[in-house]
mmCIF file of C-alpha atoms in Angstrom:
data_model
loop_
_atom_site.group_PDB
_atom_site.id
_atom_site.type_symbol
_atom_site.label_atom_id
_atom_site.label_comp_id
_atom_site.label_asym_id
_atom_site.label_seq_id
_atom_site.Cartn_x
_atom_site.Cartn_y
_atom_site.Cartn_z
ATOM 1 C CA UNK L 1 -136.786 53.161 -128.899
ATOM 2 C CA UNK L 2 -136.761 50.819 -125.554
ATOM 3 C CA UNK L 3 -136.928 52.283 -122.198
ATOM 4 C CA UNK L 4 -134.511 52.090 -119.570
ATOM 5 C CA UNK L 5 -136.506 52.702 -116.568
ATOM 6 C CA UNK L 6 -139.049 50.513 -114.716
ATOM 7 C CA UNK L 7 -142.145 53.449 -116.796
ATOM 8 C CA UNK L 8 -142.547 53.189 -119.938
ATOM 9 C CA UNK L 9 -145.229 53.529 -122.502
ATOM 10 C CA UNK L 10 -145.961 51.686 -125.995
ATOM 11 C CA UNK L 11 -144.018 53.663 -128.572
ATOM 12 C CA UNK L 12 -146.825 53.389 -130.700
ATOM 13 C CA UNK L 13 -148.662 56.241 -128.645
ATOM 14 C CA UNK L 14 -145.522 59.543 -129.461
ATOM 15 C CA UNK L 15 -146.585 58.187 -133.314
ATOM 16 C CA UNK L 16 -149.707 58.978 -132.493
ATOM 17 C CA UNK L 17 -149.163 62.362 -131.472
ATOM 18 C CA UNK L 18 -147.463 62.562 -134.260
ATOM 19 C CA UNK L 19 -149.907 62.590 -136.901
ATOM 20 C CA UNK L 20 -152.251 64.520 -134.107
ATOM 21 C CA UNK L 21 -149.182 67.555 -134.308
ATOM 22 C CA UNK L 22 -149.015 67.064 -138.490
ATOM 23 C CA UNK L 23 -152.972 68.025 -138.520
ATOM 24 C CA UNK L 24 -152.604 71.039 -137.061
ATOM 25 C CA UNK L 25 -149.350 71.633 -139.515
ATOM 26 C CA UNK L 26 -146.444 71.280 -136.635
ATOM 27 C CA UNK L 27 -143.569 69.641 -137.482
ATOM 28 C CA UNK L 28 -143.142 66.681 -134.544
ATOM 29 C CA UNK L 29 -139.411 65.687 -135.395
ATOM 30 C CA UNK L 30 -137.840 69.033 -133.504
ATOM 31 C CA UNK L 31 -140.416 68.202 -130.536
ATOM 32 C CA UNK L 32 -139.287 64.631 -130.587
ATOM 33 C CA UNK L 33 -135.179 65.412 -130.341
ATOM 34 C CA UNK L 34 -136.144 67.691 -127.759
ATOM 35 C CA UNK L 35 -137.098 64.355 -125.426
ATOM 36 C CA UNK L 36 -134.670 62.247 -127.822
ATOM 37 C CA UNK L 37 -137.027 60.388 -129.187
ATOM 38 C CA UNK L 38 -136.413 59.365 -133.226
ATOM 39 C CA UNK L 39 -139.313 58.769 -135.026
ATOM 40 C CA UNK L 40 -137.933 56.355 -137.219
ATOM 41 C CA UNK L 41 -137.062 54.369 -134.427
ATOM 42 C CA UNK L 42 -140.364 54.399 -133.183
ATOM 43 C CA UNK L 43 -141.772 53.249 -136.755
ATOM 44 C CA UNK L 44 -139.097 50.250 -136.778
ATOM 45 C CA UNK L 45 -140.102 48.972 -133.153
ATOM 46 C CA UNK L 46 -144.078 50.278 -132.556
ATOM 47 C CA UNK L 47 -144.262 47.457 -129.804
ATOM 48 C CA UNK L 48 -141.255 49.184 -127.874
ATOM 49 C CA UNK L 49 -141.673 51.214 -124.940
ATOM 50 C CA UNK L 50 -140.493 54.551 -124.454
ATOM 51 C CA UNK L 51 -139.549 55.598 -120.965
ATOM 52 C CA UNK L 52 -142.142 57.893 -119.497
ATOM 53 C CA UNK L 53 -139.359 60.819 -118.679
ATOM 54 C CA UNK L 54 -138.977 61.377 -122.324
ATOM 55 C CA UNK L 55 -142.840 61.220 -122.693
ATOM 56 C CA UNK L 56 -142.840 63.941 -120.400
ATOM 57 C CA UNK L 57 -140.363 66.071 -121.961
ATOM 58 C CA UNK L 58 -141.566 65.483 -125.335
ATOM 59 C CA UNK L 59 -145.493 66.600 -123.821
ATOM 60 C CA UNK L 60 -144.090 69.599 -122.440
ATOM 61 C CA UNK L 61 -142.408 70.097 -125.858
ATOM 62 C CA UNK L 62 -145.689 70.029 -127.896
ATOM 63 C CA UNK L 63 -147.240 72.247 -125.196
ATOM 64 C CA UNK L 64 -145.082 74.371 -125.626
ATOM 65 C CA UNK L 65 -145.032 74.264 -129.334
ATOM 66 C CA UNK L 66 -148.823 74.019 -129.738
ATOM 67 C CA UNK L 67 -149.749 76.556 -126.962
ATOM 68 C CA UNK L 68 -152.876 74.802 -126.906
ATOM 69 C CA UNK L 69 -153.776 73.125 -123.170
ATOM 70 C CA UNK L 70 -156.401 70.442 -124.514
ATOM 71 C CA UNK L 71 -153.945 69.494 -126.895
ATOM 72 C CA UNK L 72 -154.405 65.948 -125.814
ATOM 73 C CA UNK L 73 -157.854 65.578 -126.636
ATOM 74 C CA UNK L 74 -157.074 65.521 -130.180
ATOM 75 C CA UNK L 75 -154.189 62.858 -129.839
ATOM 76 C CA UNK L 76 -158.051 60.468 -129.640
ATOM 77 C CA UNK L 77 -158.543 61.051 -133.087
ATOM 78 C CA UNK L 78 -155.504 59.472 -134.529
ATOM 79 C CA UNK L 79 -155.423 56.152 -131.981
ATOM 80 C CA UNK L 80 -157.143 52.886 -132.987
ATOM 81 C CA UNK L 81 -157.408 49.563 -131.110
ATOM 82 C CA UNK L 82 -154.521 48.334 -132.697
ATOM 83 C CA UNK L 83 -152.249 50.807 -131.018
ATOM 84 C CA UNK L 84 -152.815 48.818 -128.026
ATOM 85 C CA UNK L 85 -151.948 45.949 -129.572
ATOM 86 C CA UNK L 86 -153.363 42.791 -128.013
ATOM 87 C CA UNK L 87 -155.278 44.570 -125.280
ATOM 88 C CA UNK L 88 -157.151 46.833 -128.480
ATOM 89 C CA UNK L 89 -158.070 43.081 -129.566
ATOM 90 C CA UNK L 90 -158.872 42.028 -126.695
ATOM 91 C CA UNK L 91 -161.244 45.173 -126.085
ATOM 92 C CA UNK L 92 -162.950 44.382 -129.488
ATOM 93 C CA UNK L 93 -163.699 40.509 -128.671
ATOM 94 C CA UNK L 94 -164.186 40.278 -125.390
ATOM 95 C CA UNK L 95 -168.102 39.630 -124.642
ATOM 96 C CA UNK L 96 -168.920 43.537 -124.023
ATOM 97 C CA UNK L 97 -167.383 46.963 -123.692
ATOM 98 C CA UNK L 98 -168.085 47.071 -119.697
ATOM 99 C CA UNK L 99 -165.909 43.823 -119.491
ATOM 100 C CA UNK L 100 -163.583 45.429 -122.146
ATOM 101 C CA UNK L 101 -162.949 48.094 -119.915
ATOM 102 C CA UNK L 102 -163.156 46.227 -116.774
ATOM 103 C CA UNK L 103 -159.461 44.329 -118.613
ATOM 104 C CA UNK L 104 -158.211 47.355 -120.171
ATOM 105 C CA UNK L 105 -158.048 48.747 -116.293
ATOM 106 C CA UNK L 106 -156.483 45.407 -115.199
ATOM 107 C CA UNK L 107 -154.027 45.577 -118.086
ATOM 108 C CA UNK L 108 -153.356 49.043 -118.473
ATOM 109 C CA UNK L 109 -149.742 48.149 -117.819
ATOM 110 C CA UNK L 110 -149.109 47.213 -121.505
ATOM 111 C CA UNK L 111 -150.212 51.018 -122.715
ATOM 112 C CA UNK L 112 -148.367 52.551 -119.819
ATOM 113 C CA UNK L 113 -147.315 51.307 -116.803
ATOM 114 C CA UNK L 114 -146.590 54.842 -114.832
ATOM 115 C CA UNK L 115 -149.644 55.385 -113.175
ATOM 116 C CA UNK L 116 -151.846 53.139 -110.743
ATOM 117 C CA UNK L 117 -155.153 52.137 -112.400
ATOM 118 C CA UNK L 118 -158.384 50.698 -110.737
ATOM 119 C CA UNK L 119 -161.369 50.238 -111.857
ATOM 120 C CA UNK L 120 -164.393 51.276 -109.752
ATOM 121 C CA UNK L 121 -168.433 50.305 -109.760
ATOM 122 C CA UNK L 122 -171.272 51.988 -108.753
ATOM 123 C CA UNK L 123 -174.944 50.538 -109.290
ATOM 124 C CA UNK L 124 -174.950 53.069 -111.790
ATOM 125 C CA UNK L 125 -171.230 53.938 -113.130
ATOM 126 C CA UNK L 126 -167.836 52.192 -113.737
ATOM 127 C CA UNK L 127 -164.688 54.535 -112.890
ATOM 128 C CA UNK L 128 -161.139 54.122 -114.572
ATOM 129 C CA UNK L 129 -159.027 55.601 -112.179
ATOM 130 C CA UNK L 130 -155.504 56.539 -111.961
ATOM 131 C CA UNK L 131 -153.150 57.332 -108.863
ATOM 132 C CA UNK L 132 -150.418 59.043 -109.791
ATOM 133 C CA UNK L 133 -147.064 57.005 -108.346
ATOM 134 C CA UNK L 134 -144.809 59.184 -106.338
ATOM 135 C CA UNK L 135 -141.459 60.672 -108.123
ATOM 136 C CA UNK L 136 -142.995 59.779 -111.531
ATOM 137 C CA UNK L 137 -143.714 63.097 -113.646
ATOM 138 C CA UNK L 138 -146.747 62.434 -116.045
ATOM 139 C CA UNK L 139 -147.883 65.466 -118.431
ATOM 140 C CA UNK L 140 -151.844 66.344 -117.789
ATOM 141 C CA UNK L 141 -151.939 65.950 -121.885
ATOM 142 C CA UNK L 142 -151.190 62.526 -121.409
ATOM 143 C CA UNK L 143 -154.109 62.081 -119.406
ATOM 144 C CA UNK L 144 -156.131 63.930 -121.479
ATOM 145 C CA UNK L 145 -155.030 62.250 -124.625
ATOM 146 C CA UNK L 146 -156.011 58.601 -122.920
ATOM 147 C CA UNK L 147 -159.259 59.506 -121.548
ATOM 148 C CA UNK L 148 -160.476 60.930 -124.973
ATOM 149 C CA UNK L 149 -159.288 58.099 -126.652
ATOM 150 C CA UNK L 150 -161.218 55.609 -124.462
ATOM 151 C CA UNK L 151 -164.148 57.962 -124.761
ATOM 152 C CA UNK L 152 -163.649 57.582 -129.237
ATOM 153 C CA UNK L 153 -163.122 53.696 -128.887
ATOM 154 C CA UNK L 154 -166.247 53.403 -126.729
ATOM 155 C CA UNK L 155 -168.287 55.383 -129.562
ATOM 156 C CA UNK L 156 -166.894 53.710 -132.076
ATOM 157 C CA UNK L 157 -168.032 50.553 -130.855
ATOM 158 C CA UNK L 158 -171.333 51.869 -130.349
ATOM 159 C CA UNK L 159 -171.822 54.015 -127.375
ATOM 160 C CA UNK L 160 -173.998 56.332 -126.720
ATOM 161 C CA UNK L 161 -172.720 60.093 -127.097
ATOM 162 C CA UNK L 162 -173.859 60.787 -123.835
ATOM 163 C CA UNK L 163 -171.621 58.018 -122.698
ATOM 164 C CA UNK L 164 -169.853 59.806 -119.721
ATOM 165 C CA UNK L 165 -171.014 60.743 -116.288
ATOM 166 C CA UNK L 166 -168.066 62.871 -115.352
ATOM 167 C CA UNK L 167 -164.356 63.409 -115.369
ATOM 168 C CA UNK L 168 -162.122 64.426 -112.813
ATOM 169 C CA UNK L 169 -159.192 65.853 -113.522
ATOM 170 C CA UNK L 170 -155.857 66.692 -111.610
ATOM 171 C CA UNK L 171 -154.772 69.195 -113.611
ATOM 172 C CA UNK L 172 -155.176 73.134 -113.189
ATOM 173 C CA UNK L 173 -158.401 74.468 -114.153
ATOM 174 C CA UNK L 174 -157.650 75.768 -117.465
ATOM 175 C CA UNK L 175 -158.722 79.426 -118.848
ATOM 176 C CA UNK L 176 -161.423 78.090 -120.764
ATOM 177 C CA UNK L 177 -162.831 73.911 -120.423
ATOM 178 C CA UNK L 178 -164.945 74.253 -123.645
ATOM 179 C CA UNK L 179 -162.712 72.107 -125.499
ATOM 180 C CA UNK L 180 -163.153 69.571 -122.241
ATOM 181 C CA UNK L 181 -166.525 69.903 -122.012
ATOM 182 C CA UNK L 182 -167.125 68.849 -126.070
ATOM 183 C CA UNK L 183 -165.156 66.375 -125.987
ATOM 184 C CA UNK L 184 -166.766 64.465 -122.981
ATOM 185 C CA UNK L 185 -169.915 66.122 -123.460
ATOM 186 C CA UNK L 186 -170.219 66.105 -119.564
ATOM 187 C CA UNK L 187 -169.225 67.927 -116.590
ATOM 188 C CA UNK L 188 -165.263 67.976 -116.198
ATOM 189 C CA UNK L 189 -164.225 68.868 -112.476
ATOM 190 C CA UNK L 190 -160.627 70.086 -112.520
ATOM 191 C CA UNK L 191 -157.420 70.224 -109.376
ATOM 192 C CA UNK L 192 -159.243 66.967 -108.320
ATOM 193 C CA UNK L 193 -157.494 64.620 -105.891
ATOM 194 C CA UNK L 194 -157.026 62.202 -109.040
ATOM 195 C CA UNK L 195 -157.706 61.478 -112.704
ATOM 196 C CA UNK L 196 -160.914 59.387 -113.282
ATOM 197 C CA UNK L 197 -163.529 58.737 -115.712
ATOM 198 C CA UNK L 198 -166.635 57.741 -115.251
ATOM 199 C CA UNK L 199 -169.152 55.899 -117.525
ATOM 200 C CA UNK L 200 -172.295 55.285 -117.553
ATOM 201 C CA UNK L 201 -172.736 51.219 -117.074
ATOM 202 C CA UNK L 202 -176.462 51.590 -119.057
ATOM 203 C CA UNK L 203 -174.753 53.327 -122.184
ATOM 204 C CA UNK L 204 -172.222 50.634 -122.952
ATOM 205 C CA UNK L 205 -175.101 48.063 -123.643
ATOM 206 C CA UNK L 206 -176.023 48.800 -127.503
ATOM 207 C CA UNK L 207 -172.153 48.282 -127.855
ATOM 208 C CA UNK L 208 -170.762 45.982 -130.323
ATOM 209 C CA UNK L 209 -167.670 44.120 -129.225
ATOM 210 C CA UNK L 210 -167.309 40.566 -131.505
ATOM 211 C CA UNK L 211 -168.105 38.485 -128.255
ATOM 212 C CA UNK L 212 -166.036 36.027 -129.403
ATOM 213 C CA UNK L 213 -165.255 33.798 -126.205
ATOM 214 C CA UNK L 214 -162.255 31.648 -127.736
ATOM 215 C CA UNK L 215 -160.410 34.698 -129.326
ATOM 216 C CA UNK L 216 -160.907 37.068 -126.387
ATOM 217 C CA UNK L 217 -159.352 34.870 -124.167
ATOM 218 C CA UNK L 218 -156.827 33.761 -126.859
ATOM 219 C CA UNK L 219 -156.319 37.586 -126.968
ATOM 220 C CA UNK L 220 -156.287 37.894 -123.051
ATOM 221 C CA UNK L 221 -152.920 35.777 -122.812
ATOM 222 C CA UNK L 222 -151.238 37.358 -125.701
ATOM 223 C CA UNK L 223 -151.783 40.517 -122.993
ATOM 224 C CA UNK L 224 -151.080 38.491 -119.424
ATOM 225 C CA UNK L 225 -147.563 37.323 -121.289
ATOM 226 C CA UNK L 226 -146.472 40.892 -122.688
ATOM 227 C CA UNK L 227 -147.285 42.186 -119.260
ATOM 228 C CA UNK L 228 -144.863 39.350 -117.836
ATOM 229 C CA UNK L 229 -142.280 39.490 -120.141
ATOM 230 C CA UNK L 230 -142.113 43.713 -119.288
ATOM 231 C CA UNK L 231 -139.850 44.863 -116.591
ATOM 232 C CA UNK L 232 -141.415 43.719 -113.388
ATOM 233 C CA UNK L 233 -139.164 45.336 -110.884
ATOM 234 C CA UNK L 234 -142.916 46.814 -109.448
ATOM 235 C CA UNK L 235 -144.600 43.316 -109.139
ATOM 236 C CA UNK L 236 -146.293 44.842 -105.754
ATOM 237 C CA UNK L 237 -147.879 47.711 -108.195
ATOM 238 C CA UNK L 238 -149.346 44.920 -110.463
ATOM 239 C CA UNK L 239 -150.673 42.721 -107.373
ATOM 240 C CA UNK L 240 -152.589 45.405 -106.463
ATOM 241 C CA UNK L 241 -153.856 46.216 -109.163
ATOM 242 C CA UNK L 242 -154.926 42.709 -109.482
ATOM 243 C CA UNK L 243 -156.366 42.784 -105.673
ATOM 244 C CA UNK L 244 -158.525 45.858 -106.519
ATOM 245 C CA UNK L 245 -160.109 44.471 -109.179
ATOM 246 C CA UNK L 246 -160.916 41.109 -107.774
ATOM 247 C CA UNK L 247 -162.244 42.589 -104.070
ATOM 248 C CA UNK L 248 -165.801 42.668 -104.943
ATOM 249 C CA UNK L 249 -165.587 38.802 -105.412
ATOM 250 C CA UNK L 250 -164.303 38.069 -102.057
ATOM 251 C CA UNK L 251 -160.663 38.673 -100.303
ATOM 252 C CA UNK L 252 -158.354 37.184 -103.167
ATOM 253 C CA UNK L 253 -155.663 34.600 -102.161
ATOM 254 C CA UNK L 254 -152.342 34.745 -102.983
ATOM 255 C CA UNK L 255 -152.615 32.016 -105.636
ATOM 256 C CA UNK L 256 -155.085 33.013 -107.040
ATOM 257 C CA UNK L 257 -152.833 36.840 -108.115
ATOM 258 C CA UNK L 258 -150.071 34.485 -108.455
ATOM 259 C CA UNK L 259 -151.679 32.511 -111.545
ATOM 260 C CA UNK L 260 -152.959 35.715 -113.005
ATOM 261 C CA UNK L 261 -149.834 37.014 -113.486
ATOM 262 C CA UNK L 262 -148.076 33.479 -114.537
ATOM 263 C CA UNK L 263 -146.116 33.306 -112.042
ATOM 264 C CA UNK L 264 -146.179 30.259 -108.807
ATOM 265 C CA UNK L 265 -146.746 31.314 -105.307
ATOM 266 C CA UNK L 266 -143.343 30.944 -104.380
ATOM 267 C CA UNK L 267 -141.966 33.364 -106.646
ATOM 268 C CA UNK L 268 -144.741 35.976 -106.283
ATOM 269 C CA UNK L 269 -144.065 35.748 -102.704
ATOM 270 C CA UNK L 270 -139.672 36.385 -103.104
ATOM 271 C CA UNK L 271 -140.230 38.967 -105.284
ATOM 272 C CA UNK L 272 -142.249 40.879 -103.299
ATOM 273 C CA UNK L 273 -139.847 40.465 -101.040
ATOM 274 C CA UNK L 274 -137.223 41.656 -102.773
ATOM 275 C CA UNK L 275 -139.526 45.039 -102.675
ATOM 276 C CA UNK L 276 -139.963 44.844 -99.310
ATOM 277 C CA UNK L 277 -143.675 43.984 -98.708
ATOM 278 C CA UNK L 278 -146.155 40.944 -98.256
ATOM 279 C CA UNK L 279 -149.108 40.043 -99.944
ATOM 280 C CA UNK L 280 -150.860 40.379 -96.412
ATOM 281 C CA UNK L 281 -149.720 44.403 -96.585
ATOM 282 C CA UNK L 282 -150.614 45.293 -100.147
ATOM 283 C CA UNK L 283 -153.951 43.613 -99.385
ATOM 284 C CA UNK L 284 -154.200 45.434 -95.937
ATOM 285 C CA UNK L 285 -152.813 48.555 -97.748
ATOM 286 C CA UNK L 286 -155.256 48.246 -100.577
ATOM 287 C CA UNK L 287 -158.441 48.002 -98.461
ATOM 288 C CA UNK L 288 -157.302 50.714 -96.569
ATOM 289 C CA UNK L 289 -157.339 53.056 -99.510
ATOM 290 C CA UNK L 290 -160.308 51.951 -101.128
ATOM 291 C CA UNK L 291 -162.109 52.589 -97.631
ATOM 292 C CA UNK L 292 -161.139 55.860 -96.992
ATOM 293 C CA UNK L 293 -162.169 56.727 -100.317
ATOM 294 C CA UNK L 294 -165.814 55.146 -100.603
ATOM 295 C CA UNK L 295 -166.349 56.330 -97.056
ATOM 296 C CA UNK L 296 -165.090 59.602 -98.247
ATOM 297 C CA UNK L 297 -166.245 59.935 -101.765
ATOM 298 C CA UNK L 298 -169.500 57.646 -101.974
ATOM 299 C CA UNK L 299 -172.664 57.664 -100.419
ATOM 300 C CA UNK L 300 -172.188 54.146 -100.242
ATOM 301 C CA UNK L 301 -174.037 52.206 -97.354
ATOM 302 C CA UNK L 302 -171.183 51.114 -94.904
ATOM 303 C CA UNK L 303 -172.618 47.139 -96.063
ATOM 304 C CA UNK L 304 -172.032 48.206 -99.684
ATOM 305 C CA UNK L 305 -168.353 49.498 -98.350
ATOM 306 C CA UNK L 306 -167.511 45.932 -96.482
ATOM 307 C CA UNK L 307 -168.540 44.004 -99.534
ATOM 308 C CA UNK L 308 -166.349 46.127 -101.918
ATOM 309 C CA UNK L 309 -163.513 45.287 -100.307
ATOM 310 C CA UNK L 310 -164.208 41.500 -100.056
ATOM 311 C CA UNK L 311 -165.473 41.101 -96.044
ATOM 312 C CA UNK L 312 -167.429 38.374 -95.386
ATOM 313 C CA UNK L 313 -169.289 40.847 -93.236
ATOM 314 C CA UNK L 314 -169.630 44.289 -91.993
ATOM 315 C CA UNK L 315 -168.754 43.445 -88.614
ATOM 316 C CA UNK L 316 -165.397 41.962 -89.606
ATOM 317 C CA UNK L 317 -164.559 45.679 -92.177
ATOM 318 C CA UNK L 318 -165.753 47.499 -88.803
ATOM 319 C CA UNK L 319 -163.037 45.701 -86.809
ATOM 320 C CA UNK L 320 -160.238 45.484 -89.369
ATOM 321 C CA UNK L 321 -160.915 49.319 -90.053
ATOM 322 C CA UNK L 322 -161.745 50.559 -86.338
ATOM 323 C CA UNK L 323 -157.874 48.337 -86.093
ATOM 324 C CA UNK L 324 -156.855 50.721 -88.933
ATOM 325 C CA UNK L 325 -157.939 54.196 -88.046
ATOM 326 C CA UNK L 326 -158.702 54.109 -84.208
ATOM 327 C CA UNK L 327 -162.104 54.859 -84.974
ATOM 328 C CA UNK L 328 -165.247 52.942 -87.009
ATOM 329 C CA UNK L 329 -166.570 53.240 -90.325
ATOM 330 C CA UNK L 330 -169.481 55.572 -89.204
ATOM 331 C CA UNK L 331 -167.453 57.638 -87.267
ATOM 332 C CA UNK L 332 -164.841 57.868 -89.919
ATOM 333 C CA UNK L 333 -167.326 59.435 -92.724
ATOM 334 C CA UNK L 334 -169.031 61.607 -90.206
ATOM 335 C CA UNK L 335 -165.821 63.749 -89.123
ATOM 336 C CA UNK L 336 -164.575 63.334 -92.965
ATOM 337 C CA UNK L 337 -168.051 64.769 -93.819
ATOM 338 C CA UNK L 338 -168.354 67.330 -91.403
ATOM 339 C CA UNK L 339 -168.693 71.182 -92.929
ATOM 340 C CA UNK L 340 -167.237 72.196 -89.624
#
């Protein structure tokens, strides 16, 4: 079943909950004509996406059903790489697992395209993120169900057990986080400002991806033309996406976003016109929010900061963001730091 809306997710992942519903003995089809979703459809088309309102009804329907909050966790259980279809691939050839989910951040479009993803470093840690995009309802299960499945895929491969750092959560703290806790087998910190998970870079090392340089990248296009070929009404959501991920390299040129998403310059630049924005403001836009949250969230050295967000120097990020926020970066994270 196809979407009509500009969110959607793979179909493959309801048929997932699916079989997760059938272990505990629940019958899925009622839940599933609750959000009018057929299963057989879903069977017929498992590349099709299925809007994200639906996915939302039918989570509240199995919450309901289930009356079991960490539901989601078990969904892990019955996903594989191949539910992701080329990006699973492309996770289990690329040269490692921190690379693999360095891409599955960048691409995280193809599983579901109704949250904002980055991906964030630390010496020590790599964060998937999401933002949650305004007037877009997503069901805490379903970011449950995704972090535990990263969390079995990384194991799978090889990961330690003590793989994660942390996990914050936007949902409500629940009445008990046991079944959080296993699952992650780290702290979980709950009504956070976002949804992230954070892995230790050290842990993904005894990993075993194929590195197979030819087929990852063979892989890697199957994904860039899926993406493409999706409803792009968002472009400005995927060039940022794009822009975050490449900061740490340097300020990224239009061309360069342009050719990773197959597209020329010219056309990048009409349709984000058509949304109403420039390249220039997503980038300005982007480093913005990435340096209000380092600043905010990091202990970060304000040098660390400017080269996150691809300065050639702290004195330029000191201008752009004293231009910004009427105040510098110092001053900035002392107020945002103060107790008082």
């Amino acid at each position: 079943m196809t979407a009509s809306s500009n969110y959607t997710t793979l179909a493959a992942w309801p048929l997932a909950i699916c079989k997760a519903l059938e272990a505990k003995a629940i019958d899925p089809d009622p839940l599933l004509k609750i959000a009018s979703l057929n299963r057989s459809k879903l069977i017929e088309q498992p590349d099709g996406r299925v809007d994200i309102s639906l996915m939302t009804q039918f989570w509240q329907a199995v919450a309901t059903k289930s009356q079991d909050p960490s539901f989601g966790l078990s969904v892990a259980k019955f996903v594989q790489p191949m539910h992701f279809r080329a990006l699973g691939m492309l996770m289990l050839t690329d040269t490692n697992l921190e690379s693999a989910i360095i891409k599955l951040g960048l691409y995280s479009d193809l599983v579901s395209n109704s949250v904002t993803t980055s991906v964030e470093h630390t010496p020590e840690l790599i964060g998937l993120c999401f933002e949650h995009i305004a007037n877009v309802d997503i069901h805490p299960m379903a970011i449950d169900s995704f972090f535990a499945t990263i969390t079995a895929l990384c194991k799978q491969l090889g990961a330690s057990n003590d793989l994660i750092h942390c996990v914050e959560l936007k949902r409500p703290l629940p009445k008990s986080t046991t079944a959080w806790q296993q699952c992650f087998n780290s702290t979980v910190t709950f009504s956070a400002p976002r949804d992230c998970l954070w892995i230790k870079r050290e842990r993904l090392a005894n990993a075993n991806t194929m590195g197979d340089e030819k087929l990852a990248a063979f892989n890697e296009s199957v994904v860039v033309d899926y993406i493409t070929n999706m409803n792009t009404s968002q472009i400005s959501i995927k060039v940022k996406n794009l822009i975050r991920v490449a900061l740490e390299n340097g300020e990224p040129s239009i061309e360069s976003i342009a050719k990773q998403l197959n597209m020329s310059e010219r056309s990048l630049r009409r349709r984000l016109k058509e949304e109403c924005i420039s390249y220039r403001e997503i980038l300005k836009d982007t480093r913005m929010e990435l340096a209000t949250h380092y600043l905010t969230n990091t202990g970060l050295p304000i040098t660390q900061v400017s080269h996150k967000l691809g300065f050639t120097d702290t004195s330029n990020f000191s201008r752009a963001f004293t231009r910004w926020f009427n105040q510098t970066p110092s001053q900035f994270r002392n107020e945002s730091t103060d107790p008082n």
